[in-house]
CSV table of C-alpha atoms in Angstrom, one decimal:
chain,number,residue,atom,x,y,z
A,1,MET,CA,119.1,127.8,-8.1
A,2,ASN,CA,120.7,131.1,-7.0
A,3,LYS,CA,117.8,131.8,-4.7
A,4,PHE,CA,118.1,128.3,-3.2
A,5,TRP,CA,121.8,128.9,-2.3
A,6,VAL,CA,121.0,132.4,-1.0
A,7,VAL,CA,118.5,130.8,1.5
A,8,ALA,CA,121.0,128.0,2.3
A,9,LEU,CA,124.0,130.3,2.9
A,10,GLU,CA,122.0,132.8,4.9
A,11,THR,CA,120.7,130.0,7.1
A,12,TYR,CA,124.3,128.7,7.5
A,13,LYS,CA,125.8,132.1,8.2
A,14,LYS,CA,123.1,133.0,10.7
A,15,HIS,CA,123.8,129.9,12.8
A,16,VAL,CA,127.6,129.7,12.6
A,17,LYS,CA,127.9,133.4,13.6
A,18,SER,CA,125.5,133.0,16.6
A,19,VAL,CA,126.7,132.9,20.2
A,20,SER,CA,124.8,129.7,20.8
A,21,PHE,CA,126.6,127.9,18.1
A,22,ILE,CA,130.0,129.1,19.3
A,23,MET,CA,129.0,127.9,22.8
A,24,MET,CA,128.0,124.5,21.4
A,25,ILE,CA,131.4,124.2,19.9
A,26,ILE,CA,133.4,125.4,22.9
A,27,ALA,CA,131.4,123.8,25.7
A,28,PRO,CA,132.2,120.1,25.1
A,29,LEU,CA,135.8,120.9,24.3
A,30,PHE,CA,136.0,123.0,27.4
A,31,PHE,CA,134.6,120.3,29.7
A,32,MET,CA,136.8,117.7,28.1
A,33,GLY,CA,139.8,119.9,28.7
A,34,ILE,CA,138.8,120.4,32.4
A,35,PHE,CA,138.3,116.6,32.8
A,36,ALA,CA,141.6,115.8,31.3
A,37,GLY,CA,143.4,118.5,33.2
A,38,THR,CA,141.9,117.6,36.6
A,39,THR,CA,142.7,113.9,36.0
A,40,TYR,CA,146.3,114.8,35.1
A,41,MET,CA,146.7,117.1,38.1
A,42,GLY,CA,145.1,114.7,40.4
A,43,GLN,CA,147.5,111.9,39.4
A,44,LYS,CA,150.5,114.3,39.6
A,45,PHE,CA,149.7,115.8,43.0
A,46,ASN,CA,147.9,112.8,44.6
A,47,HIS,CA,149.7,112.1,47.9
A,48,SER,CA,149.7,108.7,49.6
A,49,LYS,CA,147.8,108.4,52.9
A,50,GLU,CA,150.0,108.0,56.0
A,51,VAL,CA,148.9,104.9,57.8
A,52,ALA,CA,150.1,102.4,60.4
A,53,ILE,CA,149.9,98.6,60.1
A,54,VAL,CA,148.9,96.7,63.2
A,55,SER,CA,149.1,92.9,63.4
A,56,GLU,CA,149.7,90.4,66.1
A,57,VAL,CA,150.6,87.7,63.6
A,58,GLU,CA,154.4,87.5,63.3
A,59,GLY,CA,155.7,88.7,60.0
A,60,LEU,CA,152.3,89.6,58.6
A,61,GLY,CA,152.6,93.4,59.0
A,62,LYS,CA,156.0,93.3,57.3
A,63,THR,CA,154.7,91.3,54.4
A,64,PHE,CA,151.7,93.6,54.0
A,65,THR,CA,153.9,96.7,54.2
A,66,GLU,CA,156.1,95.4,51.4
A,67,GLN,CA,153.1,94.8,49.1
A,68,THR,CA,151.5,98.2,49.7
A,69,LYS,CA,154.4,100.5,50.1
A,70,GLU,CA,153.8,102.2,46.8
A,71,GLU,CA,150.2,103.1,47.6
A,72,PHE,CA,150.6,104.1,51.2
A,73,ASP,CA,153.1,106.1,53.3
A,74,ILE,CA,153.5,103.6,56.1
A,75,ASN,CA,154.6,104.6,59.6
A,76,LYS,CA,156.8,101.7,60.7
A,77,LYS,CA,157.3,103.1,64.2
A,78,ILE,CA,153.7,102.3,65.2
A,79,THR,CA,153.2,98.6,65.9
A,80,THR,CA,150.3,98.4,68.4
A,81,GLU,CA,146.7,99.4,68.1
A,82,ASP,CA,146.9,101.7,71.2
A,83,ALA,CA,149.8,103.6,69.7
A,84,ALA,CA,147.9,103.9,66.4
A,85,LYS,CA,144.8,105.3,68.2
A,86,LYS,CA,146.9,107.9,70.0
A,87,ALA,CA,148.7,108.9,66.7
A,88,LEU,CA,145.3,109.2,65.0
A,89,GLU,CA,143.9,111.4,67.8
A,90,LYS,CA,147.0,113.7,67.4
A,91,GLU,CA,146.4,113.7,63.6
A,92,GLU,CA,149.9,112.3,63.1
A,93,ILE,CA,148.5,109.6,60.7
A,94,ASP,CA,145.4,109.5,58.4
A,95,GLY,CA,144.4,106.0,59.7
A,96,TYR,CA,145.6,102.6,60.6
A,97,ILE,CA,145.0,99.0,59.3
A,98,VAL,CA,144.4,96.2,61.8
A,99,ILE,CA,145.1,92.7,60.5
A,100,HIS,CA,144.5,89.5,62.5
A,101,GLU,CA,143.8,85.9,62.0
A,102,ASN,CA,140.4,84.4,62.8
A,103,GLN,CA,140.0,80.6,62.5
A,104,GLU,CA,142.8,80.4,59.9
A,105,LYS,CA,141.4,83.3,57.9
A,106,LEU,CA,142.8,86.8,57.6
A,107,GLU,CA,140.6,89.7,58.6
A,108,GLY,CA,141.5,93.3,58.0
A,109,GLN,CA,139.9,96.6,59.1
A,110,TYR,CA,140.8,100.2,58.2
A,111,VAL,CA,140.2,102.9,60.9
A,112,GLY,CA,140.4,106.5,59.8
A,113,VAL,CA,138.8,109.9,59.9
A,114,LYS,CA,138.3,109.9,56.2
A,115,SER,CA,137.1,107.0,54.0
A,116,LEU,CA,139.6,105.3,51.7
A,117,GLY,CA,139.0,105.6,48.0
A,118,THR,CA,137.9,102.6,45.9
A,119,ASP,CA,141.4,102.1,44.5
A,120,ASN,CA,143.0,101.9,47.9
A,121,LEU,CA,140.4,99.5,49.2
A,122,GLN,CA,141.1,97.2,46.2
A,123,VAL,CA,144.8,97.4,46.9
A,124,ILE,CA,144.3,96.3,50.5
A,125,GLN,CA,141.9,93.5,49.5
A,126,GLN,CA,144.2,92.2,46.9
A,127,SER,CA,147.2,92.2,49.2
A,128,LEU,CA,145.2,90.3,51.9
A,129,ASN,CA,144.1,87.8,49.3
A,130,GLN,CA,147.7,87.1,48.2
A,131,ILE,CA,148.9,86.7,51.8
A,132,GLN,CA,145.9,84.4,52.5
A,133,LEU,CA,146.8,82.3,49.5
A,134,GLY,CA,150.4,82.0,50.6
A,135,MET,CA,149.3,80.9,54.1
A,136,ASN,CA,147.0,78.3,52.7
A,137,ALA,CA,149.7,77.0,50.3
A,138,ASP,CA,152.1,76.6,53.2
A,139,LYS,CA,149.6,74.7,55.3
A,140,LEU,CA,148.9,72.3,52.4
A,141,SER,CA,152.6,72.0,51.6
A,142,LEU,CA,152.0,73.3,48.0
A,143,SER,CA,154.8,74.7,45.9
A,144,GLN,CA,154.5,78.0,44.0
A,145,GLU,CA,154.3,76.0,40.8
A,146,GLU,CA,151.4,73.9,42.1
A,147,VAL,CA,149.6,77.0,43.3
A,148,GLY,CA,150.0,78.6,39.9
A,149,LYS,CA,148.4,75.5,38.3
A,150,ILE,CA,145.5,75.6,40.6
A,151,LEU,CA,144.8,79.3,40.0
A,152,SER,CA,145.4,79.0,36.2
A,153,PRO,CA,142.1,79.9,34.5
A,154,ALA,CA,140.6,78.1,31.6
A,155,ILE,CA,141.2,79.6,28.2
A,156,PHE,CA,138.2,80.6,26.1
A,157,THR,CA,138.3,82.5,22.8
A,158,GLU,CA,135.7,83.5,20.1
A,159,LYS,CA,136.4,83.1,16.4
A,160,GLN,CA,134.0,84.4,13.9
A,161,VAL,CA,133.8,82.9,10.4
A,162,LYS,CA,131.9,83.5,7.2
A,163,VAL,CA,130.6,81.1,4.6
A,164,SER,CA,131.8,82.0,1.1
A,165,ASP,CA,131.0,79.8,-1.9
A,166,GLY,CA,130.1,76.9,0.4
A,167,LYS,CA,133.5,77.2,2.3
A,168,ILE,CA,134.1,78.4,5.8
A,169,GLU,CA,136.6,81.3,6.0
A,170,GLU,CA,137.9,83.3,8.9
A,171,ASN,CA,136.3,86.7,9.3
A,172,LYS,CA,139.3,89.0,9.8
A,173,ASP,CA,137.2,92.1,10.9
A,174,ASN,CA,138.3,93.4,14.3
A,175,LYS,CA,135.3,92.9,16.5
A,176,ILE,CA,136.5,95.3,19.2
A,177,VAL,CA,137.0,98.0,16.6
A,178,MET,CA,133.6,97.5,15.0
A,179,MET,CA,131.9,97.6,18.4
A,180,ILE,CA,133.6,100.9,19.2
A,181,VAL,CA,132.7,102.3,15.8
A,182,GLY,CA,129.1,101.2,16.3
A,183,MET,CA,128.8,102.9,19.6
A,184,ILE,CA,130.4,106.1,18.2
A,185,VAL,CA,127.9,106.2,15.4
A,186,VAL,CA,124.9,105.6,17.7
A,187,PHE,CA,126.0,108.2,20.2
A,188,MET,CA,126.7,110.8,17.5
A,189,MET,CA,123.3,110.1,15.9
A,190,TYR,CA,121.6,110.6,19.2
A,191,PHE,CA,123.3,113.8,20.2
A,192,ILE,CA,123.3,115.5,16.8
A,193,VAL,CA,119.7,114.7,16.1
A,194,MET,CA,118.5,115.6,19.6
A,195,LEU,CA,120.3,118.9,19.4
A,196,TYR,CA,119.5,120.0,15.8
A,197,SER,CA,115.9,118.8,15.7
A,198,THR,CA,114.8,121.6,18.0
A,199,ILE,CA,117.1,124.1,16.2
A,200,THR,CA,115.6,123.2,12.8
A,201,ALA,CA,112.0,123.4,14.1
A,202,GLN,CA,112.7,126.8,15.7
A,203,GLU,CA,114.3,128.1,12.5
A,204,VAL,CA,111.2,127.4,10.5
A,205,ALA,CA,108.7,128.4,13.2
A,206,SER,CA,110.4,131.7,13.9
A,207,GLU,CA,110.1,133.0,10.4
A,208,LYS,CA,106.5,131.8,10.2
A,209,GLY,CA,105.7,133.4,13.5
A,210,THR,CA,107.0,136.9,12.4
A,211,ARG,CA,105.0,136.8,9.1
A,212,ILE,CA,108.3,137.3,7.3
A,213,MET,CA,107.5,134.3,5.1
A,214,GLU,CA,105.0,136.4,3.1
A,215,VAL,CA,107.9,138.7,2.0
A,216,ILE,CA,110.3,135.8,1.4
A,217,LEU,CA,107.9,133.8,-0.7
A,218,SER,CA,107.3,136.8,-2.9
A,219,SER,CA,110.8,136.4,-4.3
A,220,THR,CA,111.2,132.6,-4.3
A,221,THR,CA,109.1,129.4,-4.1
A,222,ALA,CA,108.2,127.6,-0.9
A,223,SER,CA,110.0,124.4,-2.1
A,224,LYS,CA,113.3,126.2,-2.8
A,225,HIS,CA,113.0,127.9,0.6
A,226,PHE,CA,112.4,124.6,2.3
A,227,TYR,CA,115.3,122.9,0.5
A,228,GLY,CA,117.5,125.8,1.3
A,229,LYS,CA,116.7,125.6,5.0
A,230,ILE,CA,117.5,121.9,5.0
A,231,THR,CA,120.8,122.4,3.2
A,232,GLY,CA,121.8,125.3,5.5
A,233,ILE,CA,121.1,123.3,8.7
A,234,SER,CA,123.0,120.3,7.2
A,235,LEU,CA,126.0,122.5,6.5
A,236,VAL,CA,125.9,123.8,10.1
A,237,ILE,CA,125.9,120.2,11.4
A,238,LEU,CA,128.8,119.2,9.1
A,239,THR,CA,130.7,122.3,10.3
A,240,GLN,CA,130.3,121.3,14.0
A,241,VAL,CA,131.3,117.7,13.3
A,242,GLY,CA,134.3,118.9,11.3
A,243,VAL,CA,135.4,121.1,14.1
A,244,TYR,CA,135.3,118.2,16.5
A,245,LEU,CA,137.2,115.9,14.1
A,246,LEU,CA,139.9,118.6,13.7
A,247,SER,CA,140.1,119.1,17.4
A,248,GLY,CA,140.3,115.4,17.9
A,249,ILE,CA,143.2,115.1,15.5
A,250,ILE,CA,145.1,118.0,17.1
A,251,GLY,CA,144.4,116.6,20.6
A,252,PHE,CA,145.7,113.2,19.4
A,253,MET,CA,149.0,114.8,18.3
A,254,PHE,CA,149.5,116.0,21.9
A,255,VAL,CA,148.6,112.7,23.7
A,256,LYS,CA,149.8,110.1,21.2
A,257,ASP,CA,152.9,109.4,23.3
A,258,MET,CA,151.0,108.7,26.5
A,259,ASP,CA,151.1,105.1,27.7
A,260,VAL,CA,147.3,104.9,28.0
A,261,VAL,CA,146.9,106.0,24.4
A,262,LYS,CA,149.6,103.7,23.1
A,263,SER,CA,148.1,100.7,24.9
A,264,PHE,CA,144.7,101.5,23.5
A,265,PHE,CA,145.9,101.7,19.9
A,266,GLU,CA,147.8,98.4,20.4
A,267,GLU,CA,144.5,96.8,21.0
A,268,VAL,CA,142.5,98.9,18.6
A,269,PRO,CA,144.5,99.7,15.4
A,270,ALA,CA,143.9,103.3,14.2
A,271,GLY,CA,143.7,102.1,10.6
A,272,ASP,CA,140.9,99.6,11.4
A,273,LEU,CA,139.1,102.3,13.4
A,274,LEU,CA,139.2,104.7,10.5
A,275,ARG,CA,138.0,102.1,8.0
A,276,GLY,CA,135.1,101.2,10.2
A,277,LEU,CA,134.0,104.8,10.5
A,278,LEU,CA,134.4,105.5,6.7
A,279,GLY,CA,132.3,102.5,5.7
A,280,TYR,CA,128.6,101.8,5.8
A,281,ASN,CA,128.4,103.4,9.3
A,282,LEU,CA,129.2,106.8,7.9
A,283,LEU,CA,126.4,106.5,5.4
A,284,TYR,CA,123.9,105.6,8.1
A,285,LEU,CA,125.1,108.5,10.2
A,286,LEU,CA,124.7,111.0,7.3
A,287,PHE,CA,121.4,109.7,6.0
A,288,GLY,CA,120.0,109.3,9.6
A,289,VAL,CA,120.8,112.9,10.4
A,290,LEU,CA,119.3,114.1,7.1
A,291,ILE,CA,116.0,112.3,7.5
A,292,TYR,CA,115.5,113.6,11.0
A,293,THR,CA,116.4,117.1,9.9
A,294,ILE,CA,113.8,117.0,7.1
A,295,LEU,CA,111.1,115.8,9.5
A,296,ALA,CA,112.0,118.4,12.1
A,297,ALA,CA,111.7,121.2,9.5
A,298,PHE,CA,108.3,119.9,8.5
A,299,LEU,CA,107.1,119.6,12.1
A,300,GLY,CA,108.3,123.2,12.7
A,301,SER,CA,106.1,124.5,9.9
A,302,LEU,CA,103.0,123.1,11.7
A,303,VAL,CA,103.2,125.7,14.5
A,304,ASN,CA,102.9,129.4,14.5
A,305,LYS,CA,105.2,130.3,17.4
A,306,VAL,CA,108.8,129.5,18.4
A,307,GLU,CA,107.6,128.6,21.8
A,308,ASP,CA,105.6,125.8,20.3
A,309,SER,CA,108.5,124.3,18.5
A,310,ALA,CA,109.4,122.0,21.4
A,311,LYS,CA,105.9,120.5,21.3
A,312,ALA,CA,106.3,120.1,17.5
A,313,VAL,CA,109.4,118.0,17.8
A,314,ALA,CA,108.1,115.8,20.7
A,315,PRO,CA,107.1,112.9,18.3
A,316,LEU,CA,110.5,113.1,16.7
A,317,THR,CA,112.2,113.0,20.2
A,318,TYR,CA,110.2,109.9,21.1
A,319,LEU,CA,111.3,108.3,17.9
A,320,ILE,CA,115.0,109.1,18.6
A,321,MET,CA,114.7,107.7,22.2
A,322,ILE,CA,113.1,104.4,20.9
A,323,GLY,CA,116.0,104.0,18.4
A,324,PHE,CA,118.8,104.9,20.9
A,325,ILE,CA,117.5,102.9,23.9
A,326,GLY,CA,116.6,99.9,21.6
A,327,SER,CA,120.1,99.8,20.1
A,328,PHE,CA,121.8,99.9,23.5
A,329,SER,CA,119.5,98.0,25.8
A,330,VAL,CA,118.7,95.3,23.3
A,331,GLY,CA,121.2,95.5,20.5
A,332,MET,CA,124.4,95.5,22.6
A,333,ALA,CA,123.2,92.6,24.7
A,334,ASN,CA,121.7,90.5,22.0
A,335,PRO,CA,122.4,91.8,18.4
A,336,GLN,CA,120.5,88.7,17.0
A,337,SER,CA,117.3,89.9,18.7
A,338,ILE,CA,114.3,90.2,16.3
A,339,ILE,CA,113.7,93.7,17.7
A,340,VAL,CA,117.1,94.9,16.4
A,341,LYS,CA,116.7,93.1,13.1
A,342,VAL,CA,113.3,94.8,12.5
A,343,MET,CA,114.8,98.2,13.6
A,344,SER,CA,117.6,97.9,11.1
A,345,PHE,CA,115.1,98.0,8.2
A,346,ILE,CA,112.8,100.8,9.5
A,347,PRO,CA,114.1,104.1,7.9
A,348,PHE,CA,113.9,106.3,11.1
A,349,LEU,CA,115.4,103.5,13.3
A,350,SER,CA,117.9,101.8,10.9
A,351,SER,CA,120.6,104.4,11.7
A,352,PHE,CA,120.5,103.2,15.3
A,353,GLY,CA,119.9,99.5,14.7
A,354,MET,CA,122.1,98.6,11.7
A,355,PRO,CA,125.5,99.9,13.1
A,356,VAL,CA,125.0,97.5,16.0
A,357,ARG,CA,124.4,94.6,13.7
A,358,ILE,CA,127.4,95.5,11.6
A,359,ALA,CA,129.5,95.7,14.7
A,360,ASN,CA,128.6,92.2,15.6
A,361,ASN,CA,128.9,90.8,12.0
A,362,ASP,CA,125.3,89.8,12.2
A,363,VAL,CA,124.2,91.1,8.8
A,364,THR,CA,124.9,90.3,5.2
A,365,THR,CA,126.0,92.8,2.5
A,366,MET,CA,122.6,92.3,0.8
A,367,GLU,CA,120.7,93.2,4.0
A,368,VAL,CA,122.8,96.4,4.4
A,369,MET,CA,122.1,97.4,0.8
A,370,ILE,CA,118.3,96.8,1.2
A,371,SER,CA,118.3,98.8,4.5
A,372,LEU,CA,120.3,101.7,2.9
A,373,GLY,CA,118.0,101.6,-0.1
A,374,LEU,CA,114.9,101.9,2.0
A,375,LEU,CA,116.5,104.7,4.0
A,376,VAL,CA,117.4,106.7,0.8
A,377,ILE,CA,114.0,106.1,-0.7
A,378,SER,CA,112.3,107.3,2.5
A,379,ILE,CA,114.5,110.4,2.5
A,380,VAL,CA,113.5,111.3,-1.1
A,381,VAL,CA,109.8,110.6,-0.5
A,382,LEU,CA,109.8,112.5,2.8
A,383,LEU,CA,111.6,115.4,1.2
A,384,LYS,CA,109.1,115.7,-1.6
A,385,LEU,CA,106.0,115.3,0.6
A,386,SER,CA,107.4,117.8,3.2
A,387,ALA,CA,108.2,120.3,0.5
A,388,LYS,CA,104.6,120.0,-0.9
A,389,ALA,CA,103.1,120.2,2.6
A,390,TYR,CA,105.4,123.1,3.5
A,391,LYS,CA,103.8,125.2,0.7
A,392,SER,CA,100.5,124.9,2.5
A,393,THR,CA,101.5,124.9,6.2
A,394,VAL,CA,104.0,127.7,6.1
A,395,LEU,CA,101.4,130.4,5.4
A,396,ILE,CA,98.7,128.9,7.7
A,397,TYR,CA,98.3,131.1,10.7
A,398,SER,CA,95.8,129.2,12.7
A,399,ASP,CA,95.0,128.3,16.3
A,400,LYS,CA,94.2,124.7,15.3
A,401,SER,CA,96.1,121.8,16.7
A,402,MET,CA,99.2,120.4,14.9
A,403,MET,CA,97.2,117.4,13.8
A,404,ASN,CA,94.4,119.5,12.3
A,405,VAL,CA,97.0,121.7,10.5
A,406,PHE,CA,98.7,118.6,9.2
A,407,LYS,CA,95.3,117.2,7.9
A,408,ASP,CA,94.6,120.5,6.2
A,409,ALA,CA,98.1,120.5,4.6
A,410,MET,CA,97.6,116.9,3.3
A,411,LYS,CA,94.2,117.9,1.7
A,412,LEU,CA,95.9,120.8,0.0
A,413,THR,CA,98.7,118.7,-1.4
A,414,LYS,CA,96.3,116.3,-3.2
C-alpha cells in the first residue's frame, strides 16, 4: 500500500508543481477578472453620445427628448436637419435623429459617423413605440386605463406535481435552480474531462516512452502503479476544482452587495443551489470524471510516444462530444426525448444525460439509482480490466497500431 501512495503522491506533486498546472489555475481566473474589470470600467466611464433631435411634428421632439435624456446628451439648440448636418460636419455632435410621420406612422432615422450600439438602438425603438402607442390611443379616444387593458398580456404558469401513494402532490423543487445546476454539472464534466484526458494519457505514455517503466516495475506491480496514477490525477483534478470553489466563495464575498447579484439570488436561492449541487449531480460529476480518467490512462498505455497520446484519446474525445452535444442540443430542448433517456443509462454518457433529466424532474429515484449503479459497476469493471491490460501494454514497445496492441493485451489477460 505504501508503494501505491508513493506513486499517487509523486504523480500529484509532479503536476501541481508544474508551470502548466499553475497557468491552468490562473488563466481562467485572470480572464474572468479582466472581463469583470472591463465591464465595470466600461459602465463607470461610458459617456452618453451627444445627439440632436429633429422633427417637424409639433411636440414630438420634446417628448422623445424627455424619454431618452438619460441615455443621450441631447443638444436642444439644434432643431432643423440642416443645422444638424452642419454641426455633424464640424464634429460638434456625434449624430442626429430625424423623426417624422408617414401615413399616421412614426419613422425614425439615426445619422452619425459611428454606429449606435445595440442598447441605444433598443432605447430609440422603445421610445418611438411608446409615442406611437400614445398617438394611436388619442386618435381612437382611448384612456390610459383602456390602453393598459389592451396591452395586458395573458398569464401562463407551469406547475409540476408528483404522484405519491396515488395522490397528486406539488413538487416544491425550484426548476430554475435545478436547470442551472444541471448546466453547471454538464459544463464542468466537459471541460474537466477534455482537459485531463490528454494529461492522463500523456502521463502514462511519457514514462512508457522513456523506458523508465522497466525500473519502476522492478519495485512495484503494474496494478499498483496504474491505481496510483489514477489516484494522483484524481487528486490533481480535485485540487483544481477546490481552488475554483474557494476563489468563487472569496469572489462572492466581494460582489454579494451588488444589485445584479442580489437580484439573481432573489430568483435563485443560494441554499437551493447548494443542495442541488451536493445531491445526485455531484455523484454523477465525480463518477463521470473518474471513469473517463481510467479510460484515458488505459488508452495512453497503448502508445509508445507522448506525441501519439493525442491520437490515443481521440475515441474518448468523440465520446465526450457525443455526451455534451446530446445533452444540450437534445436534452435542454426536449428532456423527455428517447435519446436523452437512453443516454442517462449508458455509463460513459449518463453523467451528461442524467443531470439534464434531474433538472427537468423527468426521472424517478429508482431510475437514478439504477443509472448510478450501472455507472459504479462500469467503473469497477473498467478499472479491473484496465489494470490487467496495463500489465501487458505498459511494457510493449511495438510499432503496431493501437488496435493491434489492444488485441495483444486482451489475449495476454485471458
